[in-house]
Backbone as a printed PyTorch tensor [residue, N CA C, xyz], in Angstrom:
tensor([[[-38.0630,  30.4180, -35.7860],
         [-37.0320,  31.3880, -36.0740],
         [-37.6750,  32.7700, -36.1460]],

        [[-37.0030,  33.5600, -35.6480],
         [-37.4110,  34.6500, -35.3310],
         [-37.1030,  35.5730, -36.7560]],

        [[-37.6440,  37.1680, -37.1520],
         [-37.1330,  37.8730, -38.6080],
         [-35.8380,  38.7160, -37.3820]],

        [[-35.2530,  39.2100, -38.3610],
         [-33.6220,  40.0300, -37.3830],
         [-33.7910,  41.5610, -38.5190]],

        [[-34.2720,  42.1180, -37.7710],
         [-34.2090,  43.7220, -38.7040],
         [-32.9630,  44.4390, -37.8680]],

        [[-32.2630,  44.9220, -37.9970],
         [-30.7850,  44.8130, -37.8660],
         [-30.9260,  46.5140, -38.1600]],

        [[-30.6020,  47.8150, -37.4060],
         [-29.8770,  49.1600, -37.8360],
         [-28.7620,  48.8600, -37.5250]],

        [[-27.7900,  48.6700, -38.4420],
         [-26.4500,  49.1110, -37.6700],
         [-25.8340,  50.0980, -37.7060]],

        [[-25.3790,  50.9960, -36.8750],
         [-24.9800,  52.1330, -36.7280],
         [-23.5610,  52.3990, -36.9060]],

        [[-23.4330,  53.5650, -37.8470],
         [-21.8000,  53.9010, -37.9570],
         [-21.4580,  55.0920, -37.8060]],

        [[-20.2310,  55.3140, -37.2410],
         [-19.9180,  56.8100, -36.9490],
         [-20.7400,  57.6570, -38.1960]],

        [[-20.5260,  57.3180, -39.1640],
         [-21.3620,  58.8770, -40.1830],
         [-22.2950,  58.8450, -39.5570]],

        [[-23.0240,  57.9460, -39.1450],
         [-24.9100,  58.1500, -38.4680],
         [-24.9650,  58.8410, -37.0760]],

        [[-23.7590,  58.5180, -36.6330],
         [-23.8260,  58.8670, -34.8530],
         [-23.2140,  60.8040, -35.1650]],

        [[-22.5730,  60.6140, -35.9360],
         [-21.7680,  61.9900, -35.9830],
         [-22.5970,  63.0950, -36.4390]],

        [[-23.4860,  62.6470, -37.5750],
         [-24.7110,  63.7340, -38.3490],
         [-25.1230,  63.6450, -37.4850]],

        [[-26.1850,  62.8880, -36.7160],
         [-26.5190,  63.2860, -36.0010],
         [-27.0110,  63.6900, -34.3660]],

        [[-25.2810,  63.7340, -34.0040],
         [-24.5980,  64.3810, -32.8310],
         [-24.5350,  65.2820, -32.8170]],

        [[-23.8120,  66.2300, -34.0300],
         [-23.1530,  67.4310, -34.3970],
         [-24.4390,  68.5430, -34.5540]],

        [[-25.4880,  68.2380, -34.8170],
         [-26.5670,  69.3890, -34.5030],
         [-26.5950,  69.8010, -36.4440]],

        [[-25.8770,  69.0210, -37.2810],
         [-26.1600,  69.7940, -38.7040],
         [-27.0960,  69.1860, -38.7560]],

        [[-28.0290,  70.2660, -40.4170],
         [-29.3150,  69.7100, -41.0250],
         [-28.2980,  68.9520, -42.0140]],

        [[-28.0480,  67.7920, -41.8140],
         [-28.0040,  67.1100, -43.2410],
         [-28.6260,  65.6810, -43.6420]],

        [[-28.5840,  65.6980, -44.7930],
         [-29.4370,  65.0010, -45.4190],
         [-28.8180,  63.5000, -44.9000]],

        [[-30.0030,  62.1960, -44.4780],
         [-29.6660,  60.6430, -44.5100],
         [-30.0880,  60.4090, -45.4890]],

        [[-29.1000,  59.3810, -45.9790],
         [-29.7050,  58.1180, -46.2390],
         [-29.7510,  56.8480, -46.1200]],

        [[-30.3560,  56.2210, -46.7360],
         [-30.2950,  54.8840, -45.7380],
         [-30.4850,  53.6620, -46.9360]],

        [[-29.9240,  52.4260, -46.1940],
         [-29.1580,  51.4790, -47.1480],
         [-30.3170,  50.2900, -46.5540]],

        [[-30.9080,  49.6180, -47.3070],
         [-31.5830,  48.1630, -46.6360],
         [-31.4480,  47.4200, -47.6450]],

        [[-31.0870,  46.0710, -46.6790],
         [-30.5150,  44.9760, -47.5710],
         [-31.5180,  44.1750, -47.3290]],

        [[-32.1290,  43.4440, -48.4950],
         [-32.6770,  42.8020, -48.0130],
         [-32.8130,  41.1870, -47.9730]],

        [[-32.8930,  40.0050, -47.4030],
         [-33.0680,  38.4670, -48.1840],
         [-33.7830,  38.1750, -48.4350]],

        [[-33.8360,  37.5480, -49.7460],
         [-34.4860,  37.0320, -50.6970],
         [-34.8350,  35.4710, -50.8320]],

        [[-34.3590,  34.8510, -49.9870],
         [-33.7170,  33.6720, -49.7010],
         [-35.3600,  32.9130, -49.8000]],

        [[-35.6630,  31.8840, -50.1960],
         [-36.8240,  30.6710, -49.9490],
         [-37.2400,  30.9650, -48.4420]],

        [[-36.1080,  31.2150, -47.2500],
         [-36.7810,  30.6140, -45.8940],
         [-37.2940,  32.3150, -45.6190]],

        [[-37.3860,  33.0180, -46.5260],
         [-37.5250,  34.2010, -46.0800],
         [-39.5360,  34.2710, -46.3890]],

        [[-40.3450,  33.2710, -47.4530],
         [-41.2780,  32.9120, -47.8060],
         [-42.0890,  31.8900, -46.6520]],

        [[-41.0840,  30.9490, -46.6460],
         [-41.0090,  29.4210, -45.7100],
         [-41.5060,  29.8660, -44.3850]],

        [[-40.9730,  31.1350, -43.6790],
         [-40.9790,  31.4980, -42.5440],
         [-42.1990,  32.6480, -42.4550]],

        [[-42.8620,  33.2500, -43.9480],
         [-43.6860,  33.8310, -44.1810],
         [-43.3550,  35.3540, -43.4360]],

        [[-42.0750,  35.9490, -44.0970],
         [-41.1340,  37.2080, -43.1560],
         [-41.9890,  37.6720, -44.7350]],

        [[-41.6780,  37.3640, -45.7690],
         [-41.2550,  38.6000, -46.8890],
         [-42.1430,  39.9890, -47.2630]],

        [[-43.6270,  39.1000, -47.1080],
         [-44.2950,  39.7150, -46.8520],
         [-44.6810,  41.5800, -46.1500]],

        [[-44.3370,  40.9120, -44.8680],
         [-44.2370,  41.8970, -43.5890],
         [-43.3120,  43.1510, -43.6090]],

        [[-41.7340,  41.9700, -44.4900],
         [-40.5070,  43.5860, -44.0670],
         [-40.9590,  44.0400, -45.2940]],

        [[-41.4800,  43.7290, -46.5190],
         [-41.9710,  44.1630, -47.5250],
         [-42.5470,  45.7130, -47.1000]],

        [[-44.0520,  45.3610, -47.0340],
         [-44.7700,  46.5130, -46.4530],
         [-43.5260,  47.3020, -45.1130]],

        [[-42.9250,  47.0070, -44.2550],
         [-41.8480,  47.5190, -43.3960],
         [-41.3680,  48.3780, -44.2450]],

        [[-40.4370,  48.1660, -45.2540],
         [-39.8900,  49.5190, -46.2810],
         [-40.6650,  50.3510, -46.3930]],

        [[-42.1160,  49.7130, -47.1950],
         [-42.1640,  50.9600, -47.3060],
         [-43.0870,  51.8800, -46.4760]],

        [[-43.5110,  51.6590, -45.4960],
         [-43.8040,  52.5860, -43.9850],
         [-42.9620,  53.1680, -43.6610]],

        [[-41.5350,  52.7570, -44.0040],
         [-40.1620,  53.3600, -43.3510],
         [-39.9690,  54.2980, -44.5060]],

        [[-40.1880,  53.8310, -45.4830],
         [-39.9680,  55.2760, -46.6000],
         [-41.0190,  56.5770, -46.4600]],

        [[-42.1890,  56.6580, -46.2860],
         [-43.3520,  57.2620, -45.7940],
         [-41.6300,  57.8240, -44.6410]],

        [[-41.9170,  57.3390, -43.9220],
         [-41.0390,  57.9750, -42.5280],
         [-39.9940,  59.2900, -42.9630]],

        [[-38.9010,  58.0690, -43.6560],
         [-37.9860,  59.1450, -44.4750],
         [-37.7210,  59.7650, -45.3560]],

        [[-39.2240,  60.2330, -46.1940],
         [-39.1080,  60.8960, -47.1990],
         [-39.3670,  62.6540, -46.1650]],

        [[-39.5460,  62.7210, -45.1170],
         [-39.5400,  63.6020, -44.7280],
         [-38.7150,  64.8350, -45.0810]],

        [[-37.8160,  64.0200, -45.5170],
         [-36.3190,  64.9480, -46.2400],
         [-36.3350,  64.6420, -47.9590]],

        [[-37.3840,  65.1450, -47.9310],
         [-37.2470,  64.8440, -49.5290],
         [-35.7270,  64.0870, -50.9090]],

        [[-34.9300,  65.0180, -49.7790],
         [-33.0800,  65.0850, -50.5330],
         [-33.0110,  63.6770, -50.6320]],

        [[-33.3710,  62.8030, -49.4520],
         [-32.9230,  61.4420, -48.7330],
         [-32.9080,  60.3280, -49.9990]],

        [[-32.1000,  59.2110, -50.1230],
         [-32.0350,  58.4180, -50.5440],
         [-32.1010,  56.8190, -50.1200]],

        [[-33.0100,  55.8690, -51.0460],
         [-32.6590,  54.8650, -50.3300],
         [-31.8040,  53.7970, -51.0370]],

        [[-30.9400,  53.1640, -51.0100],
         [-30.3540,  52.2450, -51.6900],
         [-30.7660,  50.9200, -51.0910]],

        [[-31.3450,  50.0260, -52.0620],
         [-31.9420,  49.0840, -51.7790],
         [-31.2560,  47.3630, -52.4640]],

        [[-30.7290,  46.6390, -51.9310],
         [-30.2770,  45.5810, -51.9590],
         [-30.9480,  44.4220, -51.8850]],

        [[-31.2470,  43.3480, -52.6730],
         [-31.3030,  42.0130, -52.1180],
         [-30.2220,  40.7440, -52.0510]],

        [[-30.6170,  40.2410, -51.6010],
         [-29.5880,  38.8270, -51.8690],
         [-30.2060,  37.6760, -51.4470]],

        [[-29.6140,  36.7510, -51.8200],
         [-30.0310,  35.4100, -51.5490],
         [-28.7140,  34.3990, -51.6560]],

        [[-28.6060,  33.4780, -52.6600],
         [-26.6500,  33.0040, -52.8380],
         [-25.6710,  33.9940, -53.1600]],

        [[-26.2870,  35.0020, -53.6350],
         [-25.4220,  36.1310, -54.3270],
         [-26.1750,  37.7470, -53.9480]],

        [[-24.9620,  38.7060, -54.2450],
         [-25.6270,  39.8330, -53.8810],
         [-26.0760,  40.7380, -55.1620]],

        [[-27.2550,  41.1720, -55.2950],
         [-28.0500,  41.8280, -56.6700],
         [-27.6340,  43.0740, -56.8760]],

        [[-27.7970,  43.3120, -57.5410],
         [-27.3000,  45.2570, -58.1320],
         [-28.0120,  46.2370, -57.3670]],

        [[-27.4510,  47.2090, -57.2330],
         [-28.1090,  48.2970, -56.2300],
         [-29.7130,  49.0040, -56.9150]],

        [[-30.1290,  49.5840, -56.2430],
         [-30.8880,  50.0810, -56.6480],
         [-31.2440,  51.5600, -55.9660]],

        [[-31.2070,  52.4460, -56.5500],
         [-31.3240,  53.8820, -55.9990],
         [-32.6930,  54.4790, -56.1640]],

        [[-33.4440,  55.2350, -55.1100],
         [-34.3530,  55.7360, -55.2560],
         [-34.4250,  56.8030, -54.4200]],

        [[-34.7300,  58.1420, -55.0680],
         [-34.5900,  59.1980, -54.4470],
         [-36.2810,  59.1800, -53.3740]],

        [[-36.1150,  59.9880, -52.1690],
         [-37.1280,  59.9110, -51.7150],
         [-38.0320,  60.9430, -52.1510]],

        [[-38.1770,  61.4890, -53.3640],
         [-39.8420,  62.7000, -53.4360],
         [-40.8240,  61.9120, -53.8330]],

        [[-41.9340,  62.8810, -54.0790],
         [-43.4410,  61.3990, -54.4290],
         [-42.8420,  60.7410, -55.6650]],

        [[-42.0960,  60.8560, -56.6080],
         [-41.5820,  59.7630, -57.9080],
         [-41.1630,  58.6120, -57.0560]],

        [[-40.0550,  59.1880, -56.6640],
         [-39.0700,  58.0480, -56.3010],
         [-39.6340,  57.1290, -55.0580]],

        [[-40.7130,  57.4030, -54.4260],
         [-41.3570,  57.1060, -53.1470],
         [-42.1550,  55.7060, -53.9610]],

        [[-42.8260,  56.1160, -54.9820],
         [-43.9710,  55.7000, -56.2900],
         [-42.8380,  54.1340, -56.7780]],

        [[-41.8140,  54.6740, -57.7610],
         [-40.7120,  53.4480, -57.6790],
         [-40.6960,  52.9550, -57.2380]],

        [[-40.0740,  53.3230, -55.5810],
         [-39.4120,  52.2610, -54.8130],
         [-40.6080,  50.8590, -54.2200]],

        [[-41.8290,  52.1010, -53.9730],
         [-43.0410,  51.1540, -53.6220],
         [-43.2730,  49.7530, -54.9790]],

        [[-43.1890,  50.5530, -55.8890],
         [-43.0980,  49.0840, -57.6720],
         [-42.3100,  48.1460, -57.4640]],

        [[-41.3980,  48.8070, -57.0580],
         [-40.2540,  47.7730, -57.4340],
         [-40.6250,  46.8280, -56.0420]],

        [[-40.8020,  47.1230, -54.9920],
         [-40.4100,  46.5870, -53.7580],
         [-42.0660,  45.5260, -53.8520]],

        [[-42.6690,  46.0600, -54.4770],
         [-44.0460,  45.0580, -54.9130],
         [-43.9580,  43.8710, -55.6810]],

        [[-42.0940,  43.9010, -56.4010],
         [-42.5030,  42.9650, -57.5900],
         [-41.7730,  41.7810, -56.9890]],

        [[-40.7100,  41.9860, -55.8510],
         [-39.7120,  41.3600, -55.0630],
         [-40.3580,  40.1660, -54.7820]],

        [[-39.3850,  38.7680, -55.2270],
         [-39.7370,  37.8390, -54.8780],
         [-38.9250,  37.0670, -54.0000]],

        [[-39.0700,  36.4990, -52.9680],
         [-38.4170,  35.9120, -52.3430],
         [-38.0570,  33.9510, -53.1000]],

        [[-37.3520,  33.7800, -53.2800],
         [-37.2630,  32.4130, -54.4970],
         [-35.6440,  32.1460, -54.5410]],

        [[-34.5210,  32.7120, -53.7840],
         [-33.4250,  32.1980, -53.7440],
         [-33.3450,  30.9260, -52.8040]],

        [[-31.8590,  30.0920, -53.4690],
         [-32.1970,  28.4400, -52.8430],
         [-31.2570,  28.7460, -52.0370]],

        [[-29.9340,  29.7200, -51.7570],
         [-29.2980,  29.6530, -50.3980],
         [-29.2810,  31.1080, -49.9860]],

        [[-28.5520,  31.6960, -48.8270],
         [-28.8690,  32.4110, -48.3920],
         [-27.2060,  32.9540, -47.7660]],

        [[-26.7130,  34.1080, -48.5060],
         [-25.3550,  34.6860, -48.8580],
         [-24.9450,  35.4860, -47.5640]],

        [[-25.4450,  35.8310, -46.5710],
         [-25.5360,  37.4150, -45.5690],
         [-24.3420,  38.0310, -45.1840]],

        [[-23.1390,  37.3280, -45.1190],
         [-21.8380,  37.4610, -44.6600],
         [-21.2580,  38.4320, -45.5710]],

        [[-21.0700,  37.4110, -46.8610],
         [-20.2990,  38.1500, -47.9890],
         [-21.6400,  39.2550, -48.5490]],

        [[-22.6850,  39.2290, -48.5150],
         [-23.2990,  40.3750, -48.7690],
         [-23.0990,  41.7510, -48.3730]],

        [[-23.1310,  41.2190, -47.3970],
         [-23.1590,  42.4050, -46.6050],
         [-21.9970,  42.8550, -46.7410]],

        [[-20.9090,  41.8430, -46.2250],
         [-19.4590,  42.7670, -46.5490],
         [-19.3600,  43.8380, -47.9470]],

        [[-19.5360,  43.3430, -49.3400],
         [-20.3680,  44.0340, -50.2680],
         [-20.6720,  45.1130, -50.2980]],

        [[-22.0480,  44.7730, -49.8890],
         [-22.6760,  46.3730, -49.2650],
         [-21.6180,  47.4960, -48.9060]],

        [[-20.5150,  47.2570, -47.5490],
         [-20.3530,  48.0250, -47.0330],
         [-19.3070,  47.9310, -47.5570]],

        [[-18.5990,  47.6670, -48.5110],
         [-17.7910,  48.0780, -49.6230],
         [-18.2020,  49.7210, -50.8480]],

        [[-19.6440,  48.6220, -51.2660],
         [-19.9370,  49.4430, -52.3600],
         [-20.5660,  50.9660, -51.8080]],

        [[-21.3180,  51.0300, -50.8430],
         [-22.4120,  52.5000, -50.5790],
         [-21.3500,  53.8150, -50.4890]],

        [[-20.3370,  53.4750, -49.7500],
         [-19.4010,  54.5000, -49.7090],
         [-19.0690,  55.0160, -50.8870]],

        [[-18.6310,  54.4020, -52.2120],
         [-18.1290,  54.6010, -53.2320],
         [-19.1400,  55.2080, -54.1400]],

        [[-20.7540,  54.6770, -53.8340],
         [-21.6180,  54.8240, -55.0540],
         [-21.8810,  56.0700, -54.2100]],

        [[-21.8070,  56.8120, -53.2040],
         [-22.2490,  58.2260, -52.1770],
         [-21.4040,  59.0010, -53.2010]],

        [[-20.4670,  58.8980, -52.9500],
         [-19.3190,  59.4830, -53.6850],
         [-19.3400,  60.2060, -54.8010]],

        [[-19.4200,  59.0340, -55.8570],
         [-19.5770,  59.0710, -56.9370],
         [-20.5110,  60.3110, -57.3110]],

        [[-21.8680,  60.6630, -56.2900],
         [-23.0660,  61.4060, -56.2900],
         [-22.5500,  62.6410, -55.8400]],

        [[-21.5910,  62.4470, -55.0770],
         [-21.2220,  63.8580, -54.3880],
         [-22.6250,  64.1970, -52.9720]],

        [[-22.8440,  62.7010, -52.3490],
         [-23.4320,  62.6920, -51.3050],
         [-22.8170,  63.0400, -49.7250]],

        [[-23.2860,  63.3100, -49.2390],
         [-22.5560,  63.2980, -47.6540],
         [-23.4670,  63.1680, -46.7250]],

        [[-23.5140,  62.9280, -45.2970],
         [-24.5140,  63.1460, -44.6690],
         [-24.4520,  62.2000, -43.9560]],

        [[-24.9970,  61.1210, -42.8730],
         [-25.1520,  59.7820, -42.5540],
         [-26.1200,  59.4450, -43.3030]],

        [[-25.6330,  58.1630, -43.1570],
         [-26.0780,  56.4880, -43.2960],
         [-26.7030,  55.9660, -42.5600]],

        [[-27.8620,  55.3940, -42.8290],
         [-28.5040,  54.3630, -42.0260],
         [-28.3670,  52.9120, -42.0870]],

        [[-28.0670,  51.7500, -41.6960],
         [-28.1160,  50.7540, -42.4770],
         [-29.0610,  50.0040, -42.2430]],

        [[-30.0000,  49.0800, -42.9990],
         [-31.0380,  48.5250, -42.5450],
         [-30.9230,  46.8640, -43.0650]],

        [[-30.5940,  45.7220, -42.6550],
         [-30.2000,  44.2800, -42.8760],
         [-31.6110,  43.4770, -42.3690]],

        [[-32.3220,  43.0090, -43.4840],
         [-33.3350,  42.3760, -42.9420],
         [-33.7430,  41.1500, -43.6900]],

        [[-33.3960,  40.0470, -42.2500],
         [-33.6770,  38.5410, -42.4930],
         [-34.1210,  37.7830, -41.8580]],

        [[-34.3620,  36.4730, -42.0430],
         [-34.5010,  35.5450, -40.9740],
         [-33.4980,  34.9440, -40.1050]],

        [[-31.9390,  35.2720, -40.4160],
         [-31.1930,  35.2280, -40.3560],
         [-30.3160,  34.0800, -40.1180]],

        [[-30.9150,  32.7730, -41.7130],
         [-30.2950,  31.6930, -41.2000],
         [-29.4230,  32.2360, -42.5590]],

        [[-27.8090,  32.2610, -42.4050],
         [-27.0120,  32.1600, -42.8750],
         [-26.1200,  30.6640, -43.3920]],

        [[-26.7170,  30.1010, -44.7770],
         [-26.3130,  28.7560, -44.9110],
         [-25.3060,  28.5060, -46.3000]],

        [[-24.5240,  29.4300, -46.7300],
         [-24.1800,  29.5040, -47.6300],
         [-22.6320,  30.6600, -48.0980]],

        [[-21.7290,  30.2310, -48.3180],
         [-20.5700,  31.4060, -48.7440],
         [-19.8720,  31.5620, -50.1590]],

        [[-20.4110,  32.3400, -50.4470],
         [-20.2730,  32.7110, -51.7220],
         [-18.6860,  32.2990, -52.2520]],

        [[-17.7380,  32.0350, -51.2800],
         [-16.5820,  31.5800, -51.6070],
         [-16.0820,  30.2420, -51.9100]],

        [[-17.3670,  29.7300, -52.4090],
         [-17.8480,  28.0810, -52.5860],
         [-17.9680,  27.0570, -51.9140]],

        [[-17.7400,  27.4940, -50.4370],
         [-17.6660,  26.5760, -49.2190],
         [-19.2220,  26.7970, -48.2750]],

        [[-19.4540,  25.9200, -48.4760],
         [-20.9220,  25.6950, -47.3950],
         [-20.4590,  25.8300, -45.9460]],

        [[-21.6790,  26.8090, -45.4100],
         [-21.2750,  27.0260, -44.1210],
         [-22.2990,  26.1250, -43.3300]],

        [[-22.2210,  25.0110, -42.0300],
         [-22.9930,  24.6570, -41.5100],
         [-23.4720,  25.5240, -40.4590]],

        [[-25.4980,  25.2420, -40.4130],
         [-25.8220,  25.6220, -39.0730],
         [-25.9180,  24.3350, -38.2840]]])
């Protein structure tokens, strides 16, 4: 099985930056947490992946990353501004991440996700595009709506 690092692109991302403004991204990565994410020996890799990609986009100091995991269920957000603090954080936190969930949620996660980022932008009085970043192995075996999904 292959890892699936996933940008998906949405008009806010295509439109910032189409339109020629300086404005600020940020960017959303979800990540799984799931056992086969260990099993398959991924966690590791997209691990260090963040944060090379944060190095990348702290270029914009303003930038934010909102950082997600999941595994049967989806975890609480986590915000980290990109200057050297928040760069320092996100690297801690993303060090302490264990991969140890027994199923693996991605559907309803994600739907989630792209529920909540809009609202928590908001809330900040953010604007700007979005990046989204979904990274798994991408066996989806599980729906949070109590029904097992077969592969």
């Amino acid at each position: 099985m292959n890892l699936v690092a996933t940008l998906l692109l949405f008009p806010s991302l295509i439109s910032a930056t189409v339109g020629g403004e300086d404005q600020t991204t940020d960017y959303v990565v979800i990540l799984d947490t799931s056992i086969s994410m260990v099993n398959n020996e991924f966690i590791d890799p997209v691990k260090k992946q963040i944060i090379d990609w944060s190095d990348k986009w702290s270029e914009d100091e303003n930038s934010r990353v909102y950082l997600y995991t999941f595994d049967s269920e989806l975890r609480p957000c986590r915000v980290f501004e990109l200057n050297s603090f928040g760069k320092s954080d996100l690297a801690s936190y993303i060090d302490g991440i264990r991969a140890e969930g027994k199923q693996t949620c991605m559907v309803s996660s994600l739907k989630e996700v792209l529920r909540q980022v809009p609202l928590l932008r908001a809330m900040d009085g953010r604007s700007g595009a979005v990046g989204y970043y979904l990274l798994t192995d991408g066996a989806e075996n599980f729906d949070n709506s109590s029904e097992q999904v077969t592969n």
